[in-house]
Amino acid sequence: MTRVGIPAGLFYHYYYPLWKTFFVDLGAEVISSSLTNRQTVEKGIAVALDEACFPIKVYFGHIQELNELGPDYLFLPRLVSVEARSYICPKFMGLPDMIKASLPDLPPIIDMVVDMSINSKGLEQEIKRVGNIFTTNEKAISQAFRHGREELCKYRQLMQTGFSSSEAIEIWEGQERLLTTSADLQLGVLGHGYSLYDRCISMNLIGHLREMGCRVKLVETCSQDEIEKAAASLPKRVFWTLGRKNVGAALHMASDDEIDGLVYLACFGCGPDSMIKEFIERRSNGKPFLGITIDEHTGEAGLLTRLEAFCDMLRRRRKIDFESNLPPYGQYACGSENSL
Ligand code: SF4
């Protein structure tokens, strides 16, 4: 059986169920690298360009691990655009070339071009081209892709209930996962899924917040309408798909009284994040905001300290608001207007 390798990084977190179903239905065996660990990071850093952002470096590590499993093909899609009038970060466009240049001893690469910026005709042709590697039966190819999209819908529904992509993939693969229900704080937690939902890259940021008594609201728990409506309040349309989702979700959450604060995880060296993080911070309507920038040198202890301090601050702020005799801005610090 032909073995297709899908690295467990970058857009794995958004589309793995689609591509796995597609290849399996065409009769291939799909293998993927293990979830990111310290060795993956070290291997990636050793070969990737210094200028690359952290998740791209980690992706290089995934490809090397996957290559050791001996796949017949590596699936490295060239993502340009996944929706009309919007684009994915330019680093994704050149990714297959960067990988071929840095890692010469790889099996044949399936570098399907995904460009839906104008329409989906190009993607249909690419699906057919890739499907022809496995079969000449055109009906089977389109059925496999349709089935892939159905599985993608199921996976997205899981994420809408509050699971991160890593958790949703585990559930989709048949494992059991439960969400914590007891929490006294509710936080909006944002960032690119391939960093935020990767437990090693994010140093388990979501898991730590849940352990600290926070219910976490993610971009995927907001509806498309809520995101687009909030993002439309910006003077200019954000044409990066992930950037717009993050800004839209953040602005929507910022107007939600139930949300105590916002946390944004950015990667050092990320061009879009350098702007998107600022946008969110400046327009978050006074909502407490914690911006965290990580790279391969960031330590987990420092991250924990910042998360704990943020949660403590939110709890103190709530207590002060409740008691009303110690307002946070110094007014009536010795009693209210109506008492001595
Ligand atoms: S959006 Fe940022 S983090 Fe994502 S690939 Fe591009 S530079 Fe890297």
CSV table of C-alpha atoms and ligand atoms in Angstrom, one decimal:
chain,number,residue,atom,x,y,z
A,1,MET,CA,0.0,0.0,0.0
A,2,THR,CA,1.3,3.5,-0.9
A,3,ARG,CA,2.2,5.4,2.3
A,4,VAL,CA,1.6,9.2,2.4
A,5,GLY,CA,3.3,11.2,5.1
A,6,ILE,CA,1.5,14.2,6.6
A,7,PRO,CA,3.7,16.3,9.0
A,8,ALA,CA,1.9,17.1,12.3
A,9,GLY,CA,2.6,20.8,12.0
A,10,LEU,CA,1.3,24.1,10.5
A,11,PHE,CA,-2.0,23.4,8.6
A,12,TYR,CA,-2.2,19.9,10.0
A,13,HIS,CA,-4.1,21.7,12.8
A,14,TYR,CA,-6.7,23.1,10.4
A,15,TYR,CA,-7.1,20.4,7.7
A,16,TYR,CA,-5.7,17.0,8.9
A,17,PRO,CA,-9.1,15.2,8.8
A,18,LEU,CA,-9.8,16.4,5.3
A,19,TRP,CA,-6.4,15.2,3.8
A,20,LYS,CA,-6.3,12.0,5.8
A,21,THR,CA,-9.8,11.0,4.7
A,22,PHE,CA,-9.0,11.9,1.1
A,23,PHE,CA,-5.9,9.8,0.9
A,24,VAL,CA,-7.3,6.8,2.8
A,25,ASP,CA,-10.4,6.8,0.5
A,26,LEU,CA,-8.0,6.6,-2.5
A,27,GLY,CA,-6.4,3.5,-1.0
A,28,ALA,CA,-3.3,5.0,0.6
A,29,GLU,CA,-2.0,4.5,4.1
A,30,VAL,CA,-1.5,7.9,5.9
A,31,ILE,CA,1.3,8.3,8.4
A,32,SER,CA,2.1,11.4,10.4
A,33,SER,CA,4.9,12.5,12.6
A,34,SER,CA,4.3,12.4,16.4
A,35,LEU,CA,3.1,15.5,18.2
A,36,THR,CA,5.8,18.1,18.6
A,37,ASN,CA,8.3,17.4,21.3
A,38,ARG,CA,11.7,18.8,22.2
A,39,GLN,CA,13.6,16.6,19.7
A,40,THR,CA,11.3,17.8,16.9
A,41,VAL,CA,12.1,21.4,17.8
A,42,GLU,CA,15.9,20.7,18.0
A,43,LYS,CA,15.9,18.9,14.6
A,44,GLY,CA,13.9,21.7,13.0
A,45,ILE,CA,16.2,24.5,14.4
A,46,ALA,CA,19.3,22.6,13.1
A,47,VAL,CA,18.2,22.8,9.4
A,48,ALA,CA,15.7,25.7,9.1
A,49,LEU,CA,16.7,29.3,8.1
A,50,ASP,CA,17.4,31.5,11.1
A,51,GLU,CA,14.9,34.1,9.8
A,52,ALA,CA,12.0,31.6,9.8
A,53,CYS,CA,9.4,31.9,12.5
A,54,PHE,CA,9.2,29.3,15.2
A,55,PRO,CA,6.3,27.1,13.8
A,56,ILE,CA,8.1,26.9,10.4
A,57,LYS,CA,11.3,25.8,12.1
A,58,VAL,CA,9.4,23.1,14.0
A,59,TYR,CA,7.8,22.0,10.7
A,60,PHE,CA,11.3,21.1,9.4
A,61,GLY,CA,11.7,18.9,12.4
A,62,HIS,CA,8.4,17.1,11.7
A,63,ILE,CA,9.5,16.4,8.1
A,64,GLN,CA,12.7,14.8,9.2
A,65,GLU,CA,10.9,12.6,11.7
A,66,LEU,CA,8.4,11.6,9.1
A,67,ASN,CA,11.1,10.8,6.6
A,68,GLU,CA,12.6,8.3,9.1
A,69,LEU,CA,9.3,6.4,8.8
A,70,GLY,CA,9.9,5.8,5.1
A,71,PRO,CA,6.8,7.3,3.4
A,72,ASP,CA,6.4,6.9,-0.4
A,73,TYR,CA,5.2,10.5,-0.7
A,74,LEU,CA,5.3,13.5,1.5
A,75,PHE,CA,2.2,15.7,1.4
A,76,LEU,CA,3.3,19.4,1.6
A,77,PRO,CA,0.5,21.5,0.1
A,78,ARG,CA,1.4,25.0,-1.2
A,79,LEU,CA,-1.2,27.1,0.5
A,80,VAL,CA,-1.8,30.4,-1.1
A,81,SER,CA,-5.5,31.1,-0.2
A,82,VAL,CA,-8.3,29.1,1.4
A,83,GLU,CA,-11.1,31.7,0.7
A,84,ALA,CA,-12.0,34.4,-1.7
A,85,ARG,CA,-10.1,37.8,-1.4
A,86,SER,CA,-7.9,36.5,1.4
A,87,TYR,CA,-4.4,35.0,1.7
A,88,ILE,CA,-2.4,32.7,3.9
A,89,CYS,CA,1.0,34.1,5.1
A,90,PRO,CA,3.5,34.1,2.2
A,91,LYS,CA,5.8,31.7,4.1
A,92,PHE,CA,3.4,28.9,3.2
A,93,MET,CA,3.7,29.6,-0.5
A,94,GLY,CA,7.4,29.0,-0.6
A,95,LEU,CA,7.4,26.2,2.0
A,96,PRO,CA,7.7,23.2,-0.3
A,97,ASP,CA,10.7,25.0,-2.1
A,98,MET,CA,12.3,25.9,1.2
A,99,ILE,CA,12.0,22.2,2.3
A,100,LYS,CA,13.3,20.8,-0.9
A,101,ALA,CA,16.3,23.1,-0.8
A,102,SER,CA,17.2,22.4,2.9
A,103,LEU,CA,16.4,18.6,3.0
A,104,PRO,CA,17.5,17.1,-0.3
A,105,ASP,CA,17.0,13.4,0.5
A,106,LEU,CA,13.2,13.3,0.7
A,107,PRO,CA,10.7,11.1,-1.1
A,108,PRO,CA,8.6,12.6,-3.9
A,109,ILE,CA,6.6,15.6,-2.6
A,110,ILE,CA,2.9,16.1,-3.4
A,111,ASP,CA,2.9,19.9,-3.4
A,112,MET,CA,-0.8,20.5,-4.2
A,113,VAL,CA,-1.4,24.2,-4.8
A,114,VAL,CA,-4.4,25.5,-2.8
A,115,ASP,CA,-5.4,28.9,-4.2
A,116,MET,CA,-9.1,29.9,-3.8
A,117,SER,CA,-8.5,33.6,-3.9
A,118,ILE,CA,-10.6,34.0,-7.0
A,119,ASN,CA,-12.6,30.8,-7.3
A,120,SER,CA,-12.3,27.0,-6.5
A,121,LYS,CA,-11.6,25.9,-10.1
A,122,GLY,CA,-7.9,25.7,-9.6
A,123,LEU,CA,-8.3,23.6,-6.5
A,124,GLU,CA,-10.6,21.1,-8.3
A,125,GLN,CA,-7.9,20.6,-11.0
A,126,GLU,CA,-5.3,20.1,-8.3
A,127,ILE,CA,-7.4,17.5,-6.5
A,128,LYS,CA,-7.7,15.7,-9.8
A,129,ARG,CA,-4.0,15.9,-10.4
A,130,VAL,CA,-3.1,14.6,-7.0
A,131,GLY,CA,-5.9,11.9,-7.1
A,132,ASN,CA,-4.4,10.6,-10.4
A,133,ILE,CA,-1.3,9.5,-8.5
A,134,PHE,CA,-3.5,6.9,-6.8
A,135,THR,CA,-6.3,6.2,-9.3
A,136,THR,CA,-7.6,7.2,-12.7
A,137,ASN,CA,-11.2,6.9,-11.5
A,138,GLU,CA,-12.4,10.5,-11.5
A,139,LYS,CA,-15.6,9.7,-9.6
A,140,ALA,CA,-13.6,8.0,-6.8
A,141,ILE,CA,-11.4,11.1,-6.6
A,142,SER,CA,-14.3,13.6,-6.2
A,143,GLN,CA,-16.1,11.3,-3.8
A,144,ALA,CA,-12.9,11.0,-1.7
A,145,PHE,CA,-12.6,14.8,-1.5
A,146,ARG,CA,-16.3,15.2,-0.7
A,147,HIS,CA,-16.0,12.7,2.1
A,148,GLY,CA,-12.9,14.6,3.3
A,149,ARG,CA,-14.9,17.8,3.5
A,150,GLU,CA,-17.6,16.0,5.5
A,151,GLU,CA,-15.0,14.8,8.0
A,152,LEU,CA,-13.6,18.3,8.2
A,153,CYS,CA,-17.1,19.6,9.1
A,154,LYS,CA,-17.3,17.1,12.0
A,155,TYR,CA,-13.9,18.1,13.2
A,156,ARG,CA,-14.8,21.8,13.1
A,157,GLN,CA,-18.0,21.1,15.1
A,158,LEU,CA,-15.8,19.6,17.8
A,159,MET,CA,-13.7,22.7,17.9
A,160,GLN,CA,-16.8,24.9,18.1
A,161,THR,CA,-17.6,23.2,21.4
A,162,GLY,CA,-14.3,24.5,22.9
A,163,PHE,CA,-11.7,21.8,22.1
A,164,SER,CA,-8.4,22.9,20.7
A,165,SER,CA,-7.3,21.3,17.4
A,166,SER,CA,-5.0,18.8,19.1
A,167,GLU,CA,-7.8,17.7,21.3
A,168,ALA,CA,-10.4,17.6,18.4
A,169,ILE,CA,-8.0,15.5,16.3
A,170,GLU,CA,-7.7,13.0,19.2
A,171,ILE,CA,-11.5,12.8,19.5
A,172,TRP,CA,-11.8,12.5,15.7
A,173,GLU,CA,-9.4,9.6,15.8
A,174,GLY,CA,-11.5,7.9,18.5
A,175,GLN,CA,-10.1,9.0,21.8
A,176,GLU,CA,-12.1,10.4,24.7
A,177,ARG,CA,-11.6,13.9,26.0
A,178,LEU,CA,-13.6,16.0,28.4
A,179,LEU,CA,-13.6,19.7,28.9
A,180,THR,CA,-13.2,21.1,32.4
A,181,THR,CA,-16.4,22.6,33.6
A,182,SER,CA,-15.4,24.3,36.9
A,183,ALA,CA,-13.9,27.7,36.3
A,184,ASP,CA,-14.2,31.1,37.9
A,185,LEU,CA,-12.6,33.1,35.0
A,186,GLN,CA,-13.4,33.1,31.4
A,187,LEU,CA,-10.6,34.1,28.9
A,188,GLY,CA,-10.5,34.6,25.2
A,189,VAL,CA,-7.3,32.9,24.0
A,190,LEU,CA,-6.1,33.8,20.5
A,191,GLY,CA,-3.2,33.0,18.2
A,192,HIS,CA,-2.4,31.0,15.1
A,193,GLY,CA,-3.7,27.5,15.6
A,194,TYR,CA,-0.5,25.8,14.7
A,195,SER,CA,1.3,27.6,17.6
A,196,LEU,CA,-1.5,27.9,20.1
A,197,TYR,CA,-2.9,24.4,19.9
A,198,ASP,CA,0.5,22.7,19.6
A,199,ARG,CA,1.2,21.7,23.2
A,200,CYS,CA,5.0,21.9,22.8
A,201,ILE,CA,5.2,25.2,20.9
A,202,SER,CA,2.7,27.0,23.2
A,203,MET,CA,4.2,25.2,26.2
A,204,ASN,CA,0.6,23.9,27.0
A,205,LEU,CA,-0.7,27.5,27.5
A,206,ILE,CA,-4.3,26.3,27.2
A,207,GLY,CA,-3.8,23.4,29.6
A,208,HIS,CA,-2.1,25.7,32.1
A,209,LEU,CA,-4.9,28.2,32.0
A,210,ARG,CA,-7.5,25.5,32.5
A,211,GLU,CA,-5.5,24.2,35.5
A,212,MET,CA,-5.6,27.8,36.9
A,213,GLY,CA,-9.4,27.8,36.9
A,214,CYS,CA,-10.0,29.5,33.6
A,215,ARG,CA,-12.6,28.5,31.0
A,216,VAL,CA,-11.0,29.2,27.6
A,217,LYS,CA,-12.8,30.6,24.6
A,218,LEU,CA,-11.0,30.0,21.3
A,219,VAL,CA,-11.4,31.6,17.9
A,220,GLU,CA,-13.2,28.5,16.6
A,221,THR,CA,-15.9,28.9,19.3
A,222,CYS,CA,-17.0,32.1,17.6
A,223,SER,CA,-19.3,31.9,14.6
A,224,GLN,CA,-18.2,33.0,11.1
A,225,ASP,CA,-20.8,35.8,11.3
A,226,GLU,CA,-19.5,37.1,14.6
A,227,ILE,CA,-15.9,37.1,13.4
A,228,GLU,CA,-16.7,38.9,10.1
A,229,LYS,CA,-19.0,41.4,11.7
A,230,ALA,CA,-16.4,42.4,14.3
A,231,ALA,CA,-13.5,42.4,11.8
A,232,ALA,CA,-15.5,44.7,9.5
A,233,SER,CA,-15.3,47.5,12.1
A,234,LEU,CA,-11.7,48.0,11.2
A,235,PRO,CA,-11.0,50.8,8.7
A,236,LYS,CA,-9.4,48.4,6.2
A,237,ARG,CA,-10.1,44.7,5.5
A,238,VAL,CA,-7.5,42.3,6.9
A,239,PHE,CA,-6.6,40.1,3.9
A,240,TRP,CA,-4.7,37.5,5.9
A,241,THR,CA,-7.2,34.7,6.7
A,242,LEU,CA,-5.8,33.8,10.1
A,243,GLY,CA,-5.1,37.4,11.0
A,244,ARG,CA,-8.7,38.4,10.3
A,245,LYS,CA,-10.1,35.5,12.2
A,246,ASN,CA,-8.0,36.5,15.2
A,247,VAL,CA,-8.9,40.2,15.1
A,248,GLY,CA,-12.6,39.5,14.5
A,249,ALA,CA,-12.8,36.9,17.3
A,250,ALA,CA,-10.8,39.2,19.7
A,251,LEU,CA,-13.0,42.3,19.0
A,252,HIS,CA,-16.2,40.1,19.4
A,253,MET,CA,-14.9,38.7,22.7
A,254,ALA,CA,-13.8,42.2,23.8
A,255,SER,CA,-17.5,43.3,23.7
A,256,ASP,CA,-18.6,40.2,25.7
A,257,ASP,CA,-19.1,41.1,29.4
A,258,GLU,CA,-18.7,37.4,30.3
A,259,ILE,CA,-15.1,37.4,29.1
A,260,ASP,CA,-12.7,38.6,31.8
A,261,GLY,CA,-9.6,39.1,29.6
A,262,LEU,CA,-7.8,38.3,26.4
A,263,VAL,CA,-4.6,36.4,25.9
A,264,TYR,CA,-2.7,36.5,22.5
A,265,LEU,CA,0.1,34.1,21.7
A,266,ALA,CA,2.4,35.4,19.0
A,267,CYS,CA,5.5,33.9,17.5
A,268,PHE,CA,8.8,35.9,17.4
A,269,GLY,CA,9.6,36.6,13.7
A,270,CYS,CA,6.0,36.6,12.6
A,271,GLY,CA,5.2,39.5,10.3
A,272,PRO,CA,1.4,39.4,10.4
A,273,ASP,CA,1.4,39.0,14.2
A,274,SER,CA,3.5,42.1,14.7
A,275,MET,CA,0.5,44.0,13.4
A,276,ILE,CA,-2.4,41.9,14.5
A,277,LYS,CA,-1.3,41.7,18.1
A,278,GLU,CA,-1.1,45.5,18.2
A,279,PHE,CA,-4.5,45.9,16.6
A,280,ILE,CA,-6.1,43.6,19.2
A,281,GLU,CA,-4.4,45.3,22.1
A,282,ARG,CA,-5.3,48.8,21.0
A,283,ARG,CA,-8.9,48.0,20.1
A,284,SER,CA,-9.8,45.6,22.9
A,285,ASN,CA,-12.2,48.1,24.5
A,286,GLY,CA,-10.4,48.3,27.8
A,287,LYS,CA,-10.5,44.5,28.3
A,288,PRO,CA,-7.4,43.3,30.2
A,289,PHE,CA,-5.0,42.0,27.6
A,290,LEU,CA,-1.9,39.7,27.9
A,291,GLY,CA,0.4,39.5,24.9
A,292,ILE,CA,2.9,36.7,24.9
A,293,THR,CA,5.6,36.3,22.3
A,294,ILE,CA,7.4,33.0,22.1
A,295,ASP,CA,10.3,31.4,20.3
A,296,GLU,CA,12.5,28.4,20.8
A,297,HIS,CA,14.3,30.0,23.7
A,298,THR,CA,11.2,30.8,25.8
A,299,GLY,CA,11.0,29.0,29.1
A,300,GLU,CA,7.9,27.5,30.5
A,301,ALA,CA,8.6,28.8,34.1
A,302,GLY,CA,8.4,32.4,32.7
A,303,LEU,CA,5.2,31.7,30.9
A,304,LEU,CA,3.6,30.2,34.0
A,305,THR,CA,4.6,33.3,36.1
A,306,ARG,CA,2.9,35.6,33.6
A,307,LEU,CA,-0.2,33.5,33.3
A,308,GLU,CA,-0.6,33.3,37.1
A,309,ALA,CA,0.0,37.0,37.5
A,310,PHE,CA,-2.6,37.8,34.8
A,311,CYS,CA,-5.2,35.5,36.5
A,312,ASP,CA,-4.4,37.0,39.9
A,313,MET,CA,-4.9,40.5,38.6
A,314,LEU,CA,-8.2,39.6,37.0
A,315,ARG,CA,-9.5,38.0,40.2
A,316,ARG,CA,-8.3,41.0,42.3
A,317,ARG,CA,-10.0,43.3,39.9
A,318,ARG,CA,-13.2,41.4,40.1
A,319,LYS,CA,-13.0,41.4,43.9
A,320,ILE,CA,-12.4,45.1,44.0
A,321,ASP,CA,-15.3,45.8,41.6
A,322,PHE,CA,-17.5,43.7,43.8
A,323,GLU,CA,-16.4,45.3,47.1
A,324,SER,CA,-16.5,48.7,45.5
A,325,ASN,CA,-14.5,50.3,48.3
A,326,LEU,CA,-11.2,50.0,46.5
A,327,PRO,CA,-11.7,51.0,42.9
A,328,PRO,CA,-8.8,50.2,40.6
A,329,TYR,CA,-8.2,53.8,39.5
A,330,GLY,CA,-7.6,55.4,42.9
A,331,GLN,CA,-10.9,57.2,43.1
A,332,TYR,CA,-12.5,57.1,46.6
A,333,ALA,CA,-9.6,55.0,47.8
A,334,CYS,CA,-10.6,55.8,51.4
A,335,GLY,CA,-14.4,55.3,51.1
A,336,SER,CA,-17.2,56.0,48.7
A,337,GLU,CA,-18.6,59.4,47.9
A,338,ASN,CA,-21.5,58.7,50.3
A,339,SER,CA,-19.5,57.7,53.4
A,340,LEU,CA,-16.6,58.8,55.5
B,1,SF4,S1,1.7,33.8,10.0
B,1,SF4,FE1,3.5,34.2,11.3
B,1,SF4,S2,3.7,32.4,12.5
B,1,SF4,FE2,2.4,31.9,10.7
B,1,SF4,S3,3.9,31.1,9.2
B,1,SF4,FE3,3.6,33.3,8.8
B,1,SF4,S4,5.3,34.2,9.9
B,1,SF4,FE4,5.1,32.2,10.7
